[in-house]
Every structure is written in C-alpha cells, then in structure tokens.
GROMACS .gro file of C-alpha atoms in nm:
model
  456
    1MET     CA    1   9.268   6.752  13.104
    2GLU     CA    2   9.358   6.377  12.913
    3ILE     CA    3   9.121   6.544  12.600
    4PHE     CA    4   9.291   6.913  12.699
    5LEU     CA    5   9.634   6.771  12.635
    6ILE     CA    6   9.532   6.592  12.341
    7ARG     CA    7   9.455   6.953  12.136
    8VAL     CA    8   9.728   7.116  12.335
    9LEU     CA    9   9.963   6.831  12.093
   10GLN     CA   10   9.742   6.851  11.766
   11PHE     CA   11   9.799   7.184  11.723
   12ILE     CA   12  10.161   7.270  11.867
   13LEU     CA   13  10.236   6.984  11.596
   14ALA     CA   14  10.049   7.166  11.338
   15ILE     CA   15  10.213   7.540  11.400
   16SER     CA   16  10.528   7.380  11.425
   17LEU     CA   17  10.510   7.228  11.065
   18LEU     CA   18  10.384   7.508  10.910
   19VAL     CA   19  10.585   7.792  11.101
   20LEU     CA   20  10.892   7.561  11.007
   21LEU     CA   21  10.744   7.509  10.584
   22HIS     CA   22  10.633   7.886  10.542
   23GLU     CA   23  11.013   8.063  10.727
   24GLY     CA   24  11.157   7.745  10.515
   25GLY     CA   25  10.970   7.932  10.197
   26HIS     CA   26  11.169   8.260  10.264
   27PHE     CA   27  11.488   8.070  10.368
   28PHE     CA   28  11.459   7.824  10.006
   29PHE     CA   29  11.509   8.189   9.833
   30ALA     CA   30  11.718   8.384  10.010
   31LYS     CA   31  11.991   8.142   9.958
   32LEU     CA   32  11.910   8.068   9.565
   33PHE     CA   33  12.015   8.443   9.551
   34GLY     CA   34  12.279   8.466   9.753
   35VAL     CA   35  12.091   8.620  10.027
   36ARG     CA   36  12.181   8.568  10.387
   37VAL     CA   37  12.006   8.450  10.679
   38ASP     CA   38  12.121   8.532  11.006
   39LYS     CA   39  11.899   8.328  11.267
   40PHE     CA   40  11.628   8.032  11.162
   41TYR     CA   41  11.371   8.002  11.473
   42ILE     CA   42  11.055   7.776  11.510
   43PHE     CA   43  10.856   7.987  11.751
   44PHE     CA   44  11.045   8.344  11.917
   45ASP     CA   45  11.347   8.362  12.113
   46TRP     CA   46  11.225   8.700  12.309
   47LYS     CA   47  11.507   8.702  12.601
   48PHE     CA   48  11.695   8.333  12.528
   49SER     CA   49  11.614   7.985  12.358
   50LEU     CA   50  11.537   7.687  12.365
   51PHE     CA   51  11.762   7.527  12.183
   52LYS     CA   52  11.981   7.671  11.954
   53PHE     CA   53  12.263   7.547  11.709
   54LYS     CA   54  12.489   7.683  11.414
   55PRO     CA   55  12.653   7.412  11.180
   56LYS     CA   56  13.032   7.529  11.157
   57ASN     CA   57  13.129   7.711  10.801
   58SER     CA   58  12.733   7.843  10.809
   59ASP     CA   59  12.629   8.190  10.841
   60THR     CA   60  12.273   8.055  11.009
   61GLU     CA   61  12.143   7.986  11.346
   62TYR     CA   62  11.894   7.741  11.431
   63GLY     CA   63  11.633   7.720  11.713
   64ILE     CA   64  11.399   7.700  11.930
   65GLY     CA   65  11.207   7.975  12.106
   66TRP     CA   66  11.010   7.956  12.438
   67LEU     CA   67  10.671   8.202  12.296
   68PRO     CA   68  10.511   7.976  12.021
   69LEU     CA   69  10.353   8.288  11.863
   70GLY     CA   70  10.485   8.188  11.448
   71GLY     CA   71  10.840   8.225  11.389
   72TYR     CA   72  11.105   8.349  11.194
   73CYS     CA   73  11.379   8.380  10.913
   74LYS     CA   74  11.629   8.698  11.010
   75ILE     CA   75  11.734   8.777  10.637
   76ALA     CA   76  12.033   9.002  10.597
   77GLY     CA   77  12.018   9.383  10.528
   78MET     CA   78  11.585   9.325  10.570
   79ILE     CA   79  11.375   9.557  10.767
   80ASP     CA   80  11.174   9.293  10.951
   81GLU     CA   81  10.993   9.219  11.327
   82SER     CA   82  11.379   9.177  11.465
   83PHE     CA   83  11.387   9.547  11.428
   84ASP     CA   84  11.747   9.515  11.362
   85THR     CA   85  11.856   9.904  11.308
   86GLU     CA   86  12.179   9.895  11.336
   87GLN     CA   87  12.269   9.633  11.071
   88MET     CA   88  12.043   9.856  10.842
   89LYS     CA   89  12.338  10.194  10.913
   90GLN     CA   90  12.625   9.961  10.766
   91PRO     CA   91  12.747   9.954  10.427
   92VAL     CA   92  12.525   9.751  10.174
   93GLN     CA   93  12.718   9.442  10.140
   94ASN     CA   94  12.605   9.205   9.837
   95TYR     CA   95  12.456   8.923  10.040
   96GLU     CA   96  12.228   9.093  10.161
   97PHE     CA   97  11.876   9.129  10.063
   98ARG     CA   98  11.888   9.543  10.022
   99ALA     CA   99  12.155   9.472   9.772
  100LYS     CA  100  11.912   9.241   9.564
  101PRO     CA  101  11.676   9.404   9.241
  102ALA     CA  102  11.302   9.425   9.338
  103TRP     CA  103  11.199   9.099   9.173
  104GLN     CA  104  11.431   8.873   9.356
  105ARG     CA  105  11.334   9.044   9.672
  106LEU     CA  106  10.983   8.980   9.551
  107LEU     CA  107  10.987   8.653   9.506
  108ILE     CA  108  11.201   8.576   9.876
  109MET     CA  109  10.929   8.774  10.092
  110ILE     CA  110  10.605   8.561   9.898
  111GLY     CA  111  10.822   8.245   9.944
  112GLY     CA  112  10.640   8.152  10.273
  113VAL     CA  113  10.274   8.221  10.136
  114LEU     CA  114  10.372   8.061   9.819
  115VAL     CA  115  10.475   7.695  10.096
  116ASN     CA  116  10.179   7.787  10.266
  117PHE     CA  117   9.899   7.735   9.985
  118LEU     CA  118  10.097   7.481   9.803
  119LEU     CA  119  10.071   7.271  10.141
  120ALA     CA  120   9.757   7.303  10.139
  121LEU     CA  121   9.621   7.190   9.834
  122PHE     CA  122   9.885   6.901   9.835
  123ILE     CA  123   9.704   6.810  10.155
  124TYR     CA  124   9.371   6.811  10.044
  125GLY     CA  125   9.485   6.574   9.798
  126GLN     CA  126   9.631   6.346  10.003
  127ILE     CA  127   9.374   6.350  10.213
  128LEU     CA  128   9.102   6.257   9.916
  129PHE     CA  129   9.385   5.978   9.797
  130TRP     CA  130   9.367   5.776  10.186
  131TRP     CA  131   9.039   5.824  10.260
  132GLY     CA  132   8.832   5.986   9.989
  133ASP     CA  133   8.521   6.182  10.056
  134THR     CA  134   8.286   6.062  10.302
  135TYR     CA  135   7.943   6.252  10.377
  136ILE     CA  136   7.579   6.206  10.346
  137PRO     CA  137   7.353   6.359  10.158
  138VAL     CA  138   7.143   6.616  10.241
  139LYS     CA  139   6.844   6.454  10.027
  140ASP     CA  140   6.901   6.116  10.189
  141MET     CA  141   6.798   6.319  10.539
  142THR     CA  142   6.447   6.184  10.506
  143LEU     CA  143   6.329   6.301  10.826
  144GLY     CA  144   6.452   6.650  10.721
  145MET     CA  145   6.527   6.973  10.893
  146LYS     CA  146   6.435   7.139  11.198
  147PHE     CA  147   6.411   7.507  11.181
  148ASN     CA  148   6.435   7.816  11.367
  149GLN     CA  149   6.213   8.104  11.367
  150GLU     CA  150   6.292   8.311  11.099
  151ALA     CA  151   6.383   7.980  10.864
  152LYS     CA  152   6.036   7.924  10.949
  153SER     CA  153   5.906   8.350  10.851
  154TYR     CA  154   6.062   8.252  10.491
  155GLY     CA  155   5.819   8.012  10.459
  156PHE     CA  156   6.027   7.661  10.618
  157LYS     CA  157   5.850   7.412  10.785
  158ASP     CA  158   5.932   7.113  11.022
  159GLY     CA  159   6.035   6.759  10.850
  160ASP     CA  160   6.128   7.000  10.497
  161ILE     CA  161   6.351   6.771  10.298
  162LEU     CA  162   6.655   6.991  10.151
  163ILE     CA  163   6.724   6.991   9.791
  164GLY     CA  164   6.975   7.297   9.645
  165THR     CA  165   6.926   7.570   9.546
  166GLU     CA  166   6.862   7.767   9.175
  167THR     CA  167   7.213   7.768   9.130
  168HIS     CA  168   7.292   7.367   9.252
  169ALA     CA  169   7.220   7.079   9.495
  170PHE     CA  170   7.348   7.070   9.863
  171LYS     CA  171   7.596   6.793   9.905
  172ASP     CA  172   7.592   6.749  10.248
  173PHE     CA  173   7.498   6.961  10.605
  174SER     CA  174   7.766   7.187  10.690
  175ALA     CA  175   7.908   7.578  10.638
  176ASP     CA  176   7.871   7.515  10.259
  177LEU     CA  177   7.500   7.469  10.318
  178TYR     CA  178   7.441   7.768  10.534
  179ARG     CA  179   7.684   7.962  10.261
  180ASP     CA  180   7.409   7.815  10.009
  181ILE     CA  181   7.129   7.883  10.124
  182SER     CA  182   7.208   8.271  10.265
  183GLU     CA  183   7.295   8.320   9.867
  184ALA     CA  184   6.993   8.204   9.717
  185HIS     CA  185   6.729   8.313   9.539
  186ARG     CA  186   6.501   8.010   9.581
  187VAL     CA  187   6.572   7.719   9.800
  188ASP     CA  188   6.397   7.362   9.662
  189ILE     CA  189   6.284   7.123   9.872
  190ILE     CA  190   6.055   6.821   9.881
  191ARG     CA  191   5.765   6.863  10.177
  192ASP     CA  192   5.522   6.568  10.309
  193GLY     CA  193   5.637   6.395   9.957
  194LYS     CA  194   5.588   6.666   9.704
  195PRO     CA  195   5.838   6.865   9.544
  196MET     CA  196   5.873   7.267   9.600
  197SER     CA  197   6.009   7.559   9.659
  198ILE     CA  198   6.159   7.874   9.885
  199THR     CA  199   6.173   8.208   9.733
  200LEU     CA  200   6.488   8.392   9.962
  201PRO     CA  201   6.550   8.719   9.927
  202GLY     CA  202   6.924   8.616   9.841
  203GLU     CA  203   7.131   8.845  10.120
  204LEU     CA  204   7.078   8.684  10.424
  205ASN     CA  205   7.296   8.672  10.680
  206LEU     CA  206   7.545   8.404  10.703
  207LEU     CA  207   7.648   8.491  11.066
  208ASN     CA  208   7.380   8.545  11.222
  209MET     CA  209   7.296   8.248  11.065
  210MET     CA  210   7.532   7.985  11.242
  211LYS     CA  211   7.516   8.198  11.585
  212ALA     CA  212   7.135   8.178  11.640
  213ASP     CA  213   7.038   7.961  11.927
  214PRO     CA  214   6.845   7.773  11.757
  215SER     CA  215   7.038   7.794  11.475
  216PHE     CA  216   6.888   7.877  11.135
  217VAL     CA  217   6.799   7.457  11.038
  218ARG     CA  218   6.982   7.153  11.184
  219PRO     CA  219   6.907   6.784  11.106
  220LEU     CA  220   6.587   6.693  11.211
  221LEU     CA  221   6.652   6.426  11.526
  222PRO     CA  222   6.385   6.199  11.681
  223ALA     CA  223   6.421   6.222  12.065
  224LYS     CA  224   6.401   5.827  12.067
  225VAL     CA  225   6.684   5.696  12.359
  226ASP     CA  226   6.975   5.567  12.223
  227SER     CA  227   7.162   5.503  12.507
  228VAL     CA  228   7.109   5.583  12.921
  229LEU     CA  229   7.414   5.683  13.098
  230PRO     CA  230   7.423   5.565  13.475
  231GLU     CA  231   7.396   5.721  13.747
  232THR     CA  232   7.163   5.995  13.595
  233PRO     CA  233   6.842   6.135  13.617
  234ALA     CA  234   6.710   5.936  13.344
  235ALA     CA  235   6.846   5.647  13.464
  236LYS     CA  236   6.651   5.723  13.789
  237ILE     CA  237   6.328   5.667  13.608
  238GLY     CA  238   6.423   5.426  13.441
  239LEU     CA  239   6.441   5.558  13.088
  240GLN     CA  240   6.501   5.238  12.808
  241LYS     CA  241   6.700   5.252  12.444
  242GLY     CA  242   6.372   5.244  12.237
  243ASP     CA  243   6.152   5.532  12.480
  244GLU     CA  244   6.046   5.852  12.304
  245ILE     CA  245   5.997   6.179  12.503
  246VAL     CA  246   5.673   6.315  12.380
  247ALA     CA  247   5.626   6.598  12.602
  248LEU     CA  248   5.819   6.837  12.822
  249ASN     CA  249   5.599   7.057  13.110
  250ASP     CA  250   5.292   6.999  12.849
  251LYS     CA  251   5.442   7.151  12.565
  252PRO     CA  252   5.501   6.931  12.347
  253VAL     CA  253   5.804   6.755  12.179
  254ASP     CA  254   5.842   6.660  11.821
  255SER     CA  255   6.244   6.551  11.804
  256TYR     CA  256   6.556   6.570  12.014
  257ASN     CA  257   6.636   6.904  11.868
  258GLU     CA  258   6.320   7.079  12.038
  259PHE     CA  259   6.378   6.875  12.329
  260VAL     CA  260   6.728   7.095  12.374
  261ASP     CA  261   6.572   7.378  12.339
  262LEU     CA  262   6.329   7.363  12.555
  263LEU     CA  263   6.548   7.306  12.795
  264GLY     CA  264   6.780   7.588  12.680
  265ARG     CA  265   6.449   7.783  12.830
  266ARG     CA  266   6.527   7.649  13.163
  267ALA     CA  267   6.860   7.765  13.173
  268ASP     CA  268   6.767   8.128  13.119
  269MET     CA  269   6.548   8.066  13.514
  270LEU     CA  270   6.851   7.893  13.600
  271ALA     CA  271   7.116   8.158  13.534
  272VAL     CA  272   6.839   8.440  13.721
  273ALA     CA  273   6.774   8.205  14.033
  274GLU     CA  274   6.842   8.338  14.365
  275THR     CA  275   6.758   8.101  14.585
  276SER     CA  276   6.819   7.682  14.598
  277ALA     CA  277   6.399   7.655  14.598
  278ASP     CA  278   6.421   7.902  14.231
  279SER     CA  279   6.715   7.643  14.148
  280MET     CA  280   6.516   7.368  14.202
  281LYS     CA  281   6.226   7.481  14.049
  282ALA     CA  282   6.443   7.535  13.725
  283ARG     CA  283   6.543   7.212  13.751
  284THR     CA  284   6.252   6.999  13.851
  285VAL     CA  285   6.050   6.843  13.518
  286THR     CA  286   5.738   6.644  13.426
  287LEU     CA  287   5.805   6.444  13.112
  288VAL     CA  288   5.592   6.262  12.904
  289ILE     CA  289   5.756   5.929  12.792
  290LYS     CA  290   5.623   5.713  12.503
  291HIS     CA  291   5.681   5.326  12.573
  292GLN     CA  292   5.650   5.070  12.334
  293THR     CA  293   5.320   4.933  12.451
  294SER     CA  294   5.197   5.205  12.684
  295VAL     CA  295   5.258   5.629  12.766
  296ASP     CA  296   5.374   5.711  13.172
  297THR     CA  297   5.431   6.102  13.298
  298VAL     CA  298   5.746   6.129  13.541
  299ASN     CA  299   5.875   6.409  13.729
  300THR     CA  300   6.226   6.468  13.789
  301VAL     CA  301   6.509   6.690  13.870
  302LEU     CA  302   6.789   6.715  13.610
  303THR     CA  303   7.143   6.804  13.680
  304PRO     CA  304   7.259   7.104  13.740
  305ASP     CA  305   7.363   7.140  13.423
  306LEU     CA  306   7.011   7.076  13.304
  307LYS     CA  307   7.085   6.724  13.205
  308LEU     CA  308   6.874   6.402  13.167
  309GLY     CA  309   7.105   6.149  13.102
  310PHE     CA  310   7.019   5.997  12.753
  311THR     CA  311   7.168   5.983  12.359
  312VAL     CA  312   6.982   5.939  12.045
  313GLN     CA  313   7.116   5.827  11.758
  314SER     CA  314   7.348   6.075  11.537
  315VAL     CA  315   7.271   6.187  11.168
  316VAL     CA  316   7.545   5.905  11.084
  317GLY     CA  317   7.354   5.644  11.305
  318LEU     CA  318   7.032   5.753  11.195
  319TYR     CA  319   7.182   5.772  10.813
  320LYS     CA  320   7.416   5.542  10.558
  321PRO     CA  321   7.705   5.763  10.483
  322VAL     CA  322   7.828   5.737  10.039
  323THR     CA  323   8.238   5.787   9.994
  324ARG     CA  324   8.377   5.891   9.680
  325GLU     CA  325   8.699   5.672   9.661
  326TYR     CA  326   8.966   5.910   9.456
  327GLY     CA  327   9.308   5.705   9.243
  328PHE     CA  328   9.628   5.919   9.266
  329LEU     CA  329   9.571   6.138   8.947
  330GLU     CA  330   9.224   6.210   9.062
  331SER     CA  331   9.319   6.343   9.412
  332ILE     CA  332   9.557   6.623   9.219
  333PRO     CA  333   9.295   6.838   9.059
  334ALA     CA  334   8.998   6.738   9.357
  335GLY     CA  335   9.253   6.876   9.583
  336ILE     CA  336   9.361   7.169   9.399
  337LYS     CA  337   8.969   7.284   9.349
  338TYR     CA  338   8.808   7.221   9.732
  339GLY     CA  339   9.141   7.339   9.856
  340PHE     CA  340   9.055   7.715   9.677
  341HIS     CA  341   8.647   7.637   9.744
  342VAL     CA  342   8.827   7.694  10.128
  343LEU     CA  343   8.978   7.990  10.070
  344ALA     CA  344   8.727   8.155   9.842
  345SER     CA  345   8.464   8.024  10.090
  346TYR     CA  346   8.683   8.236  10.404
  347VAL     CA  347   8.731   8.568  10.216
  348ASP     CA  348   8.376   8.578  10.142
  349ASP     CA  349   8.311   8.539  10.532
  350LEU     CA  350   8.590   8.851  10.628
  351LYS     CA  351   8.291   9.039  10.578
  352TYR     CA  352   8.187   8.970  10.844
  353ILE     CA  353   8.481   9.067  11.103
  354PHE     CA  354   8.366   9.393  11.063
  355SER     CA  355   8.017   9.393  11.251
  356ALA     CA  356   7.969   9.358  11.617
  357GLU     CA  357   7.893   8.987  11.622
  358GLY     CA  358   8.184   8.911  11.364
  359ALA     CA  359   8.450   9.074  11.560
  360LYS     CA  360   8.318   8.876  11.924
  361SER     CA  361   8.336   8.600  11.662
  362LEU     CA  362   8.755   8.605  11.659
  363GLY     CA  363   8.971   8.319  11.801
  364GLY     CA  364   9.297   8.311  11.958
  365PHE     CA  365   9.467   8.034  12.024
  366GLY     CA  366   9.211   7.824  12.246
  367ALA     CA  367   8.971   7.864  12.003
  368ILE     CA  368   9.172   7.696  11.710
  369GLY     CA  369   9.300   7.451  11.920
  370SER     CA  370   8.878   7.334  12.038
  371LEU     CA  371   8.863   7.299  11.622
  372PHE     CA  372   9.162   6.997  11.685
  373PRO     CA  373   8.917   6.664  11.760
  374PRO     CA  374   8.995   6.554  12.154
  375MET     CA  375   9.111   6.214  12.047
  376TRP     CA  376   9.418   6.183  11.791
  377ASP     CA  377   9.265   6.153  11.486
  378TRP     CA  378   9.475   6.141  11.186
  379TYR     CA  379   9.218   6.222  10.907
  380MET     CA  380   9.116   6.528  11.162
  381PHE     CA  381   9.409   6.624  11.183
  382TRP     CA  382   9.570   6.660  10.872
  383LYS     CA  383   9.219   6.867  10.750
  384MET     CA  384   9.258   7.083  11.002
  385THR     CA  385   9.667   7.173  10.949
  386ALA     CA  386   9.528   7.192  10.584
  387PHE     CA  387   9.290   7.491  10.700
  388LEU     CA  388   9.491   7.631  10.907
  389SER     CA  389   9.763   7.629  10.565
  390ILE     CA  390   9.542   7.770  10.411
  391ILE     CA  391   9.464   8.075  10.617
  392LEU     CA  392   9.822   8.134  10.717
  393ALA     CA  393   9.910   8.238  10.337
  394PHE     CA  394   9.571   8.488  10.329
  395MET     CA  395   9.663   8.590  10.602
  396ASN     CA  396  10.075   8.677  10.566
  397ILE     CA  397   9.917   8.857  10.215
  398LEU     CA  398   9.738   9.044  10.398
  399PRO     CA  399   9.875   9.440  10.280
  400ILE     CA  400   9.999   9.459  10.653
  401PRO     CA  401  10.318   9.654  10.742
  402ALA     CA  402  10.489   9.323  10.975
  403LEU     CA  403  10.325   9.043  10.739
  404ASP     CA  404  10.472   8.932  10.426
  405GLY     CA  405  10.259   9.078  10.193
  406GLY     CA  406  10.290   9.452  10.376
  407HIS     CA  407  10.698   9.377  10.233
  408VAL     CA  408  10.510   9.296   9.887
  409LEU     CA  409  10.319   9.602   9.876
  410PHE     CA  410  10.653   9.818   9.887
  411LEU     CA  411  10.842   9.648   9.650
  412LEU     CA  412  10.552   9.606   9.444
  413TYR     CA  413  10.529  10.031   9.446
  414GLU     CA  414  10.917  10.042   9.458
  415MET     CA  415  10.893   9.850   9.072
  416ILE     CA  416  10.601  10.037   8.943
  417THR     CA  417  10.802  10.381   9.065
  418ARG     CA  418  11.116  10.278   9.051
  419ARG     CA  419  11.153  10.452   9.380
  420LYS     CA  420  11.241  10.298   9.709
  421PRO     CA  421  11.032  10.396  10.062
  422SER     CA  422  11.283  10.536  10.279
  423GLU     CA  423  11.470  10.326  10.564
  424THR     CA  424  11.313  10.523  10.792
  425PHE     CA  425  10.939  10.495  10.662
  426MET     CA  426  11.026  10.112  10.623
  427ILE     CA  427  11.123  10.096  11.012
  428ARG     CA  428  10.817  10.336  11.114
  429ALA     CA  429  10.556  10.070  10.924
  430GLU     CA  430  10.698   9.758  11.123
  431TYR     CA  431  10.623   9.945  11.448
  432VAL     CA  432  10.292  10.019  11.341
  433GLY     CA  433  10.192   9.661  11.180
  434PHE     CA  434  10.347   9.508  11.471
  435GLY     CA  435  10.164   9.721  11.692
  436ILE     CA  436   9.825   9.620  11.470
  437LEU     CA  437   9.846   9.279  11.512
  438ILE     CA  438   9.933   9.242  11.869
  439LEU     CA  439   9.598   9.366  11.935
  440LEU     CA  440   9.415   9.185  11.674
  441MET     CA  441   9.647   8.872  11.881
  442VAL     CA  442   9.499   9.059  12.240
  443VAL     CA  443   9.163   9.069  12.101
  444ALA     CA  444   9.142   8.729  11.975
  445ASN     CA  445   9.280   8.553  12.303
  446LEU     CA  446   9.055   8.823  12.509
  447ASN     CA  447   8.765   8.684  12.338
  448ASP     CA  448   8.865   8.312  12.402
  449ILE     CA  449   8.876   8.424  12.785
  450LEU     CA  450   8.536   8.578  12.797
  451ARG     CA  451   8.372   8.235  12.623
  452ALA     CA  452   8.567   8.039  12.859
  453LEU     CA  453   8.410   8.252  13.149
  454GLY     CA  454   8.100   8.251  13.005
  455TYR     CA  455   8.073   8.589  12.909
  456MET     CA  456   8.018   8.569  12.533
   0.00000   0.00000   0.00000
C-alpha cells in the first residue's frame, strides 16, 4: 500500500506541474495579446471544484477541479472543450480570441506545447548537470548476453558480448539497444574472445523483440546465490550465499536467466492445473546445487507463485558503472540533444500502435503511474516528468480536433486560404475530437485493468 501511495503521489505531482505549465503557456500568450481568460484550472471541474478563487479586479477564475484528466484555460471567444456555444452567439468583442489576427491565435494555441517541450529540455539538462550520466557500457558486460530462440536463429549465442552496429557502438543496455539491433544490418560482437559480426535484415519488429517472453536479449546473470530470503523454500533446503543452481528437473541451468525461463514453463503447468495434486506437481522441483566443495541434489516445493526465495547479483552488482559529469554550460546542449533523441525515438515507435500488439500495449493512468519508482527518488521523478512533458507536447500537437494541434491545423488552413472555418464546423469537429480522446482513454485504461486481472 505504501508503494502504491508513493507512486500515486509522484504521478499527481508530475501531472499537476505539467498541466499547470502547459495551461500557463496558453495563458501567457493570451494575456500578451490582450485576450481575456475566463477560467484557469488544474484538473477538470465538471459539476464542482475542490478549490477556486477570483482575485479582485480580475476577469479570471483560478481553481482546482476534482477530475484529474488534465486541465484547461478557458479563453474568451474560443471554441474549446467547454463547448460554450452561448458565448459564440454574442457579438465579437475586441478582447476575445476570435477577434485577434490568425498569427496571434496560432501563438496562443501552441503556447502550451512550447512550454512543455522547453520544460523537458530544461529538466534533461538539469539532470545531467546535477547527477551526470551514469551507465554500464555494454562492451564491459564481460559475461555477455542471454538470447531467446529468435535471436539465436539470426546467429547470436549465449555469452556473446555486444559491441555495436555498422553505424555506431552500443552505449548501455536500454531500449535504445533494442532499437539499434532492430534497425541494424550488422551487429559486431565478441565471442570466446574473438571479434565477429552477425548479419541482420535491418527491419526487426522492435515491439515483438521487447515483449517476447523471454525477450530478444538480456544481460546474462550467473545462477549464483547472493542472498537467501528467510522462511522460503531456499532457506528450508539450506541454500547459502555462493551456491550455484546448475540444473532444474534434469535440465542444465547455465544462468539465472535460464533458471527463470524454466520456472516460467512450470507456470504454464500451474495455470492448467485442475486439482491440488496437479498444482503440487507443478510446484515440486528437483535442483542440483553446486556448493564450494560439493554438489547436492535436493527436492523442494516452490511457493504458490513459483518462487524459490533467493536473489542473485544484479547487473549493477556485477559491473562497475561509469559516470560522465557535465558543467552547467555543457548540460544545456547535452540536455537538448537528449530531449530530441527521446522525442525521435517515441515518434519512431508510434508505428507499432497500429498493430494488434501495439494496441494492447497502450496504457492509461495505471501504466503511467507504474513507471515511477516504488520509493521517492528525485532523479527518477524528474526524468519521468521530463519524459511525460515531451510526450504531452507531442500528443497535444497532433492534428486532432479538441487538441491544440487540431486548432493549429484549422488556423493554418485559415492563414493559407484566407477563409475561416465556420463556427458550426468547429463545434462539430470539437465534439468528434473529444469523442476520439475519450475512446482512446477508455481503451488505454481498460488495458490497465485487463493487465491487472491477468488477461493481457
């Protein structure tokens, strides 16, 4: 429960900050051009608000709504998500959005996106300045990688040390490594101390690579015990630090990765178990354990969730990270470069959304909240906030009615053709766009629910 609350708090804080600054971008340009802002809200205040106030001699009501689906800046004389059609029936006033020239209205509409994008670049720069860039170079992972069957069909072998592609060297083990491999025609490796290359088609499906179970490639971890959890099957059979699992049910175990994969197959047995005897059979395993001076064979019953109860050294424990530090002036261009890289990678990955697996990968508030760490970590908080900010900027600029990008599209049409879309058309487009957004939100959050229930 504590972990859940910490994640919720981080999520709400990040979203509140992003919504405040996004709507603040619209607010700034509206005020700059003398456009009246009727309401400025964080979250939606449908039916009622949690808090509101209106300063003396101000036209703007400020508040906090109860529905955390975003926020809004209600600009006078504009067709937006408030669907205030009565105001549009009145004579045009010089303080209204519709009374201003198209270029001013365009700046008002892109103000939120501009602020979110610049905010992301600023945060990335500050992260590099305060924390630097810490990572474990892939070439230093001397135990190599563990590959699935698809990867092995292309010529990879367990233990291969990844070096790079025909275009550049790998940096660290992250989504970028998967992306580089998916686009590569050649991957350079070291196998048994000798450099060699693997030929690839250059168009592997990135989503399938990452979602496969086991995934396309993972750092190889020895099946050597680092710690034993108390009152677990591992503790009951006397497993000790330094012991190594070398076989499971007569099947050789060459790594912790292999051990986890073999347990995963037993999960399939457990899923179809019809009786308690079937369940006990799926949970009962025979282990061959290599101690410092001997080898033992033991039988044990795994926990109901098929855990033995021990941990191994993580990648961070096996290899020494390196840190590149940045001065303040260095961090600015580095943060900009990193931000553009994040945006380009995100845009490139959008093509997978239009596939069946991609649609299943859509996530709502639960999926976003789970990206935050289970304990308060300012580094990860700001990194996630910057990521959400850059995604919010991109999503809002899409040419969908009800989003900023939809308004921008109609304004560009007006500026090019010198013809303004009718208010009736704009209102209908707003309804259509709003319906699309609601549908996407329902699908994304339904996916979260189905994943939580184990159906996806």
